[in-house]
PDB file of C-alpha atoms in Angstrom:
ATOM      1  CA  MET A1461      36.793  68.735 117.797  1.00 53.00           C
ATOM      2  CA  LYS A1462      33.865  66.974 118.756  1.00 52.00           C
ATOM      3  CA  ASN A1463      32.076  70.331 119.171  1.00 54.00           C
ATOM      4  CA  ASN A1464      32.870  71.585 116.194  1.00 54.00           C
ATOM      5  CA  PHE A1465      30.813  68.465 113.955  1.00 47.00           C
ATOM      6  CA  GLN A1466      28.319  68.686 116.376  1.00 52.00           C
ATOM      7  CA  TYR A1467      27.476  72.480 115.690  1.00 49.00           C
ATOM      8  CA  LEU A1468      28.432  71.440 111.763  1.00 45.00           C
ATOM      9  CA  LEU A1469      25.304  68.507 112.321  1.00 45.00           C
ATOM     10  CA  VAL A1470      22.747  71.643 113.832  1.00 46.00           C
ATOM     11  CA  MET A1471      23.551  73.791 110.721  1.00 49.00           C
ATOM     12  CA  VAL A1472      23.121  71.017 108.529  1.00 46.00           C
ATOM     13  CA  TYR A1473      20.123  70.306 109.845  1.00 50.00           C
ATOM     14  CA  ILE A1474      18.804  73.998 110.321  1.00 50.00           C
ATOM     15  CA  PHE A1475      19.419  74.390 106.422  1.00 47.00           C
ATOM     16  CA  SER A1476      17.717  71.337 105.718  1.00 53.00           C
ATOM     17  CA  SER A1477      14.088  72.049 107.795  1.00 52.00           C
ATOM     18  CA  LEU A1478      14.755  75.832 105.840  1.00 49.00           C
ATOM     19  CA  ASN A1479      14.923  74.511 102.392  1.00 52.00           C
ATOM     20  CA  SER A1480      12.220  72.299 103.429  1.00 50.00           C
ATOM     21  CA  LEU A1481       9.971  74.934 104.370  1.00 50.00           C
ATOM     22  CA  HIS A1482      10.779  76.553 100.923  1.00 55.00           C
ATOM     23  CA  ALA A1483       9.799  73.387  99.343  1.00 54.00           C
ATOM     24  CA  GLN A1484       6.324  73.267 100.429  1.00 75.00           C
ATOM     25  CA  TRP A1485       4.974  75.552  96.927  1.00 77.00           C
ATOM     26  CA  GLN A1486       5.203  74.201  93.771  1.00 73.00           C
ATOM     27  CA  THR A1487       3.998  75.708  90.503  1.00 75.00           C
ATOM     28  CA  THR A1488       0.921  73.548  88.365  1.00 73.00           C
ATOM     29  CA  CYS A1489       0.159  73.855  84.981  1.00 66.00           C
ATOM     30  CA  GLN A1490      -1.420  77.533  85.421  1.00 67.00           C
ATOM     31  CA  PRO A1491      -3.892  78.001  82.408  1.00 69.00           C
ATOM     32  CA  GLY A1492      -2.383  81.824  82.314  1.00 72.00           C
ATOM     33  CA  ALA A1493      -2.810  84.152  84.879  1.00 79.00           C
ATOM     34  CA  VAL A1494      -5.448  83.096  87.408  1.00 84.00           C
ATOM     35  CA  THR A1495      -7.882  85.270  89.751  1.00 85.00           C
ATOM     36  CA  ASP A1496      -9.929  83.131  91.443  1.00 88.00           C
ATOM     37  CA  VAL A1497      -9.415  79.299  92.661  1.00 90.00           C
ATOM     38  CA  ILE A1498     -11.831  77.263  93.999  1.00 93.00           C
ATOM     39  CA  SER A1499     -12.921  73.900  94.970  1.00 92.00           C
ATOM     40  CA  SER A1500     -15.760  71.154  94.642  1.00 92.00           C
ATOM     41  CA  GLY A1501     -15.198  67.931  95.870  1.00 91.00           C
ATOM     42  CA  SER A1502     -11.813  66.686  94.186  1.00 92.00           C
ATOM     43  CA  ASN A1503     -12.199  69.441  91.464  1.00 93.00           C
ATOM     44  CA  LEU A1504     -10.495  72.683  90.967  1.00 93.00           C
ATOM     45  CA  TYR A1505     -11.517  75.395  89.193  1.00 94.00           C
ATOM     46  CA  VAL A1506      -9.581  78.462  88.460  1.00 91.00           C
ATOM     47  CA  ASN A1507     -11.070  81.864  86.770  1.00 91.00           C
ATOM     48  CA  ASN A1508      -8.204  83.380  84.568  1.00 87.00           C
ATOM     49  CA  GLY A1509     -10.749  86.688  83.492  1.00 81.00           C
ATOM     50  CA  GLY A1510     -11.793  85.850  80.537  1.00 81.00           C
ATOM     51  CA  THR A1511     -12.703  81.978  80.840  1.00 86.00           C
ATOM     52  CA  ILE A1512     -13.130  79.007  83.660  1.00 93.00           C
ATOM     53  CA  TYR A1513     -10.713  76.122  83.617  1.00 93.00           C
ATOM     54  CA  LEU A1514     -11.113  72.909  85.518  1.00 94.00           C
ATOM     55  CA  SER A1515      -8.437  70.542  86.850  1.00 93.00           C
ATOM     56  CA  LEU A1516      -9.565  67.008  88.051  1.00 93.00           C
ATOM     57  CA  ASP A1517      -6.109  65.862  88.759  1.00 91.00           C
ATOM     58  CA  ASN A1518      -4.954  68.070  91.613  1.00 88.00           C
ATOM     59  CA  GLY A1519      -3.623  70.813  89.184  1.00 86.00           C
ATOM     60  CA  LYS A1520      -1.410  69.117  86.750  1.00 87.00           C
ATOM     61  CA  THR A1521      -3.614  69.740  83.826  1.00 89.00           C
ATOM     62  CA  TRP A1522      -6.389  72.085  82.949  1.00 90.00           C
ATOM     63  CA  THR A1523      -9.701  72.119  80.498  1.00 91.00           C
ATOM     64  CA  TYR A1524     -11.292  74.493  79.170  1.00 90.00           C
ATOM     65  CA  ILE A1525     -14.854  74.747  80.521  1.00 93.00           C
ATOM     66  CA  ASP A1526     -16.573  77.611  78.965  1.00 89.00           C
ATOM     67  CA  ASN A1527     -19.729  76.186  77.025  1.00 94.00           C
ATOM     68  CA  GLY A1528     -22.557  78.261  77.433  1.00 94.00           C
ATOM     69  CA  LEU A1529     -20.137  81.404  78.530  1.00 93.00           C
ATOM     70  CA  PRO A1530     -19.716  84.979  77.173  1.00 90.00           C
ATOM     71  CA  HIS A1531     -16.484  85.048  75.920  1.00 84.00           C
ATOM     72  CA  GLY A1532     -14.444  87.906  76.216  1.00 78.00           C
ATOM     73  CA  SER A1533     -11.339  89.438  78.086  1.00 65.00           C
ATOM     74  CA  GLY A1534     -12.174  90.009  81.397  1.00 70.00           C
ATOM     75  CA  ILE A1535     -15.643  88.872  81.356  1.00 88.00           C
ATOM     76  CA  ILE A1536     -15.355  86.314  84.435  1.00 92.00           C
ATOM     77  CA  THR A1537     -15.576  88.510  87.180  1.00 91.00           C
ATOM     78  CA  THR A1538     -16.028  85.681  89.983  1.00 93.00           C
ATOM     79  CA  ILE A1539     -16.841  81.789  90.932  1.00 96.00           C
ATOM     80  CA  LEU A1540     -17.713  80.110  93.834  1.00 96.00           C
ATOM     81  CA  ALA A1541     -18.428  76.501  94.521  1.00 95.00           C
ATOM     82  CA  ASN A1542     -21.438  75.694  96.476  1.00 94.00           C
ATOM     83  CA  SER A1543     -23.165  71.750  96.852  1.00 91.00           C
ATOM     84  CA  GLY A1544     -22.458  70.624  93.783  1.00 91.00           C
ATOM     85  CA  THR A1545     -23.435  73.587  91.808  1.00 96.00           C
ATOM     86  CA  ILE A1546     -20.625  76.294  90.301  1.00 97.00           C
ATOM     87  CA  PHE A1547     -21.941  79.721  89.984  1.00 97.00           C
ATOM     88  CA  ALA A1548     -19.635  82.042  87.528  1.00 96.00           C
ATOM     89  CA  GLY A1549     -20.451  86.545  87.834  1.00 93.00           C
ATOM     90  CA  THR A1550     -19.442  88.150  84.543  1.00 91.00           C
ATOM     91  CA  SER A1551     -18.673  91.509  83.708  1.00 87.00           C
ATOM     92  CA  SER A1552     -21.702  92.503  81.192  1.00 85.00           C
ATOM     93  CA  SER A1553     -23.757  89.433  80.667  1.00 88.00           C
ATOM     94  CA  GLY A1554     -25.102  88.410  84.470  1.00 90.00           C
ATOM     95  CA  LEU A1555     -24.776  85.324  86.302  1.00 94.00           C
ATOM     96  CA  TYR A1556     -24.251  81.805  85.417  1.00 96.00           C
ATOM     97  CA  ARG A1557     -24.597  78.302  86.898  1.00 96.00           C
ATOM     98  CA  SER A1558     -23.445  74.623  86.156  1.00 96.00           C
ATOM     99  CA  SER A1559     -24.214  71.482  88.324  1.00 95.00           C
ATOM    100  CA  ASN A1560     -22.018  69.334  85.943  1.00 95.00           C
ATOM    101  CA  ASN A1561     -18.793  70.274  86.771  1.00 93.00           C
ATOM    102  CA  GLY A1562     -19.088  73.541  84.624  1.00 93.00           C
ATOM    103  CA  ASN A1563     -19.787  71.202  81.530  1.00 93.00           C
ATOM    104  CA  ASN A1564     -22.852  73.378  80.561  1.00 96.00           C
ATOM    105  CA  TRP A1565     -23.738  76.835  82.092  1.00 96.00           C
ATOM    106  CA  PHE A1566     -27.339  78.628  81.652  1.00 96.00           C
ATOM    107  CA  PRO A1567     -27.907  82.032  83.126  1.00 95.00           C
ATOM    108  CA  ALA A1568     -29.149  81.955  86.882  1.00 94.00           C
ATOM    109  CA  ASP A1569     -30.548  85.637  87.016  1.00 88.00           C
ATOM    110  CA  SER A1570     -34.074  85.141  87.575  1.00 92.00           C
ATOM    111  CA  GLY A1571     -35.609  87.223  90.228  1.00 91.00           C
ATOM    112  CA  MET A1572     -32.454  90.074  89.937  1.00 85.00           C
ATOM    113  CA  SER A1573     -33.577  93.414  87.382  1.00 74.00           C
ATOM    114  CA  ALA A1574     -32.316  92.404  84.029  1.00 65.00           C
ATOM    115  CA  TRP A1575     -30.310  95.496  84.323  1.00 64.00           C
ATOM    116  CA  TYR A1576     -28.202  94.645  87.337  1.00 71.00           C
ATOM    117  CA  ASN A1577     -25.389  92.399  84.613  1.00 80.00           C
ATOM    118  CA  HIS A1578     -22.450  93.304  86.980  1.00 84.00           C
ATOM    119  CA  ILE A1579     -21.782  89.878  88.603  1.00 89.00           C
ATOM    120  CA  SER A1580     -18.948  91.681  91.808  1.00 86.00           C
ATOM    121  CA  THR A1581     -18.875  89.348  94.384  1.00 89.00           C
ATOM    122  CA  LEU A1582     -20.484  85.656  95.462  1.00 95.00           C
ATOM    123  CA  TYR A1583     -20.890  84.279  98.412  1.00 95.00           C
ATOM    124  CA  SER A1584     -22.449  81.726 100.404  1.00 95.00           C
ATOM    125  CA  ILE A1585     -23.186  80.217 104.025  1.00 94.00           C
ATOM    126  CA  GLY A1586     -24.638  76.561 104.007  1.00 92.00           C
ATOM    127  CA  ASP A1587     -26.888  76.234 100.709  1.00 92.00           C
ATOM    128  CA  THR A1588     -27.318  80.365 100.911  1.00 95.00           C
ATOM    129  CA  VAL A1589     -25.668  82.388  98.337  1.00 96.00           C
ATOM    130  CA  PHE A1590     -25.191  85.655  98.146  1.00 96.00           C
ATOM    131  CA  VAL A1591     -24.336  87.942  94.869  1.00 93.00           C
ATOM    132  CA  SER A1592     -23.289  91.534  94.846  1.00 89.00           C
ATOM    133  CA  THR A1593     -24.257  92.858  91.356  1.00 85.00           C
ATOM    134  CA  ILE A1594     -24.127  96.537  89.937  1.00 77.00           C
ATOM    135  CA  ILE A1595     -26.558  98.199  87.039  1.00 66.00           C
ATOM    136  CA  GLY A1596     -24.798 100.136  84.696  1.00 55.00           C
ATOM    137  CA  ASP A1597     -26.442 103.863  84.090  1.00 53.00           C
ATOM    138  CA  ASN A1598     -24.138 106.090  81.915  1.00 48.00           C
ATOM    139  CA  ASN A1599     -22.341 107.718  84.677  1.00 48.00           C
ATOM    140  CA  LEU A1600     -23.714 106.257  87.399  1.00 51.00           C
ATOM    141  CA  ASP A1601     -23.810 102.465  88.998  1.00 55.00           C
ATOM    142  CA  THR A1602     -25.934 101.495  91.858  1.00 64.00           C
ATOM    143  CA  GLY A1603     -25.190  97.865  93.513  1.00 72.00           C
ATOM    144  CA  ARG A1604     -27.538  96.082  95.088  1.00 83.00           C
ATOM    145  CA  VAL A1605     -27.188  92.364  96.959  1.00 89.00           C
ATOM    146  CA  PHE A1606     -29.922  89.221  96.209  1.00 92.00           C
ATOM    147  CA  ARG A1607     -30.129  85.905  97.461  1.00 95.00           C
ATOM    148  CA  SER A1608     -30.406  82.270  96.668  1.00 96.00           C
ATOM    149  CA  VAL A1609     -32.111  79.221  98.787  1.00 95.00           C
ATOM    150  CA  ASN A1610     -32.596  77.070  95.847  1.00 94.00           C
ATOM    151  CA  GLY A1611     -28.973  76.810  93.561  1.00 93.00           C
ATOM    152  CA  GLY A1612     -29.727  79.780  92.023  1.00 93.00           C
ATOM    153  CA  LEU A1613     -32.548  79.081  90.621  1.00 94.00           C
ATOM    154  CA  TYR A1614     -34.546  82.418  91.577  1.00 95.00           C
ATOM    155  CA  TRP A1615     -33.001  85.261  93.351  1.00 95.00           C
ATOM    156  CA  THR A1616     -34.527  87.751  95.823  1.00 93.00           C
ATOM    157  CA  SER A1617     -33.374  91.024  97.085  1.00 90.00           C
ATOM    158  CA  ALA A1618     -31.250  91.199 100.050  1.00 90.00           C
ATOM    159  CA  ASP A1619     -29.787  94.453 101.096  1.00 86.00           C
ATOM    160  CA  SER A1620     -32.948  96.342 103.218  1.00 88.00           C
ATOM    161  CA  GLY A1621     -30.705  98.801 105.743  1.00 86.00           C
ATOM    162  CA  LEU A1622     -27.621  98.789 103.303  1.00 80.00           C
ATOM    163  CA  PRO A1623     -26.606 102.356 101.821  1.00 75.00           C
ATOM    164  CA  ASN A1624     -28.008 103.731  98.137  1.00 64.00           C
ATOM    165  CA  SER A1625     -24.608 102.142  96.929  1.00 51.00           C
ATOM    166  CA  ILE A1626     -23.866 104.838  93.846  1.00 46.00           C
ATOM    167  CA  VAL A1627     -21.158 105.607  92.913  1.00 41.00           C
ATOM    168  CA  ARG A1628     -19.233 106.730  90.040  1.00 39.00           C
ATOM    169  CA  TYR A1629     -17.618 104.047  87.582  1.00 40.00           C
ATOM    170  CA  ASN A1630     -15.179 106.000  86.297  1.00 38.00           C
ATOM    171  CA  GLN A1631     -13.356 107.862  89.555  1.00 40.00           C
ATOM    172  CA  TYR A1632     -13.993 104.652  91.696  1.00 42.00           C
ATOM    173  CA  TYR A1633     -14.161 101.143  91.260  1.00 44.00           C
ATOM    174  CA  GLY A1634     -16.123 101.238  94.362  1.00 45.00           C
ATOM    175  CA  ILE A1635     -18.914  99.225  93.817  1.00 53.00           C
ATOM    176  CA  GLY A1636     -21.540  99.075  97.338  1.00 73.00           C
ATOM    177  CA  VAL A1637     -20.565  95.371  98.396  1.00 82.00           C
ATOM    178  CA  SER A1638     -17.024  94.612  97.764  1.00 80.00           C
ATOM    179  CA  ALA A1639     -16.430  91.469  99.659  1.00 87.00           C
ATOM    180  CA  PHE A1640     -18.736  88.926 102.130  1.00 92.00           C
ATOM    181  CA  THR A1641     -17.296  86.658 105.125  1.00 93.00           C
ATOM    182  CA  SER A1642     -19.151  84.611 108.325  1.00 95.00           C
ATOM    183  CA  ILE A1643     -18.708  83.735 111.216  1.00 96.00           C
ATOM    184  CA  GLY A1644     -21.483  81.309 112.291  1.00 93.00           C
ATOM    185  CA  SER A1645     -24.861  81.778 110.519  1.00 92.00           C
ATOM    186  CA  THR A1646     -24.231  85.939 110.881  1.00 95.00           C
ATOM    187  CA  LEU A1647     -22.561  88.197 107.901  1.00 94.00           C
ATOM    188  CA  TYR A1648     -20.647  90.414 107.088  1.00 94.00           C
ATOM    189  CA  ALA A1649     -20.297  92.708 103.873  1.00 89.00           C
ATOM    190  CA  ALA A1650     -17.312  95.231 103.558  1.00 86.00           C
ATOM    191  CA  PHE A1651     -19.374  98.478 101.677  1.00 79.00           C
ATOM    192  CA  TYR A1652     -17.811 101.140  99.900  1.00 69.00           C
ATOM    193  CA  ASN A1653     -18.878 103.967  97.456  1.00 63.00           C
ATOM    194  CA  SER A1654     -18.176 107.296  96.591  1.00 54.00           C
ATOM    195  CA  SER A1655     -19.844 109.072  99.357  1.00 57.00           C
ATOM    196  CA  SER A1656     -19.238 108.416 103.511  1.00 59.00           C
ATOM    197  CA  ASP A1657     -21.136 105.506 103.227  1.00 62.00           C
ATOM    198  CA  TYR A1658     -18.564 103.295 103.436  1.00 72.00           C
ATOM    199  CA  GLY A1659     -17.463 100.107 106.583  1.00 82.00           C
ATOM    200  CA  ILE A1660     -18.496  96.868 107.516  1.00 89.00           C
ATOM    201  CA  TYR A1661     -22.102  95.606 107.623  1.00 89.00           C
ATOM    202  CA  LYS A1662     -23.716  93.025 109.821  1.00 94.00           C
ATOM    203  CA  SER A1663     -26.726  90.531 108.905  1.00 94.00           C
ATOM    204  CA  THR A1664     -28.205  88.296 111.466  1.00 96.00           C
ATOM    205  CA  ASN A1665     -30.876  87.232 109.340  1.00 94.00           C
ATOM    206  CA  TYR A1666     -29.151  85.567 106.496  1.00 92.00           C
ATOM    207  CA  GLY A1667     -29.440  89.325 104.224  1.00 89.00           C
ATOM    208  CA  THR A1668     -32.823  90.032 105.010  1.00 91.00           C
ATOM    209  CA  SER A1669     -31.568  93.361 107.174  1.00 91.00           C
ATOM    210  CA  TRP A1670     -28.658  95.059 107.731  1.00 89.00           C
ATOM    211  CA  SER A1671     -27.385  97.240 110.428  1.00 89.00           C
TER     212      SER A1671
END
């Protein structure tokens, strides 16, 4: 009898532990289908494709923050927080930045060609921010990488050594650099296009050159 009781206690403990593990995640008040979530200090920001929302209370409530941003379904492609500045990439209107928690947004593509208006990826190492873009030209899109060291006020090209990233937009969704990551100060870029130029490229000088 004693052994049976001990066995029962063990099973109850295991069952309770499993339930506790499964209860670690809870749904917050979600503003639609979310594609990105980032934090800046104690603020949470989410992108649902059409706009950006801000939460000041750990996700309990959300506020719509779009003053200065373009509107439309799928217009916001990606968001990034860096040193108190929030960046928002768009699918046809370039890059925007906010320095007051998203209350006001302003264009932030100085130094980029006006044609590079589709922002696909944002990434940062320290105070250096990287952006991957594409340019639309009928059926062809050409990807570029730009870099900013002053909070997005000005951008310079940072794709020397990367392949010519031309893709046929009506057949592929590959757009040159599709993702960045880093180990220390070494930057890695995932690259894809419609030819054989795909794989991982590396830069040890903050995007000045790639191999």
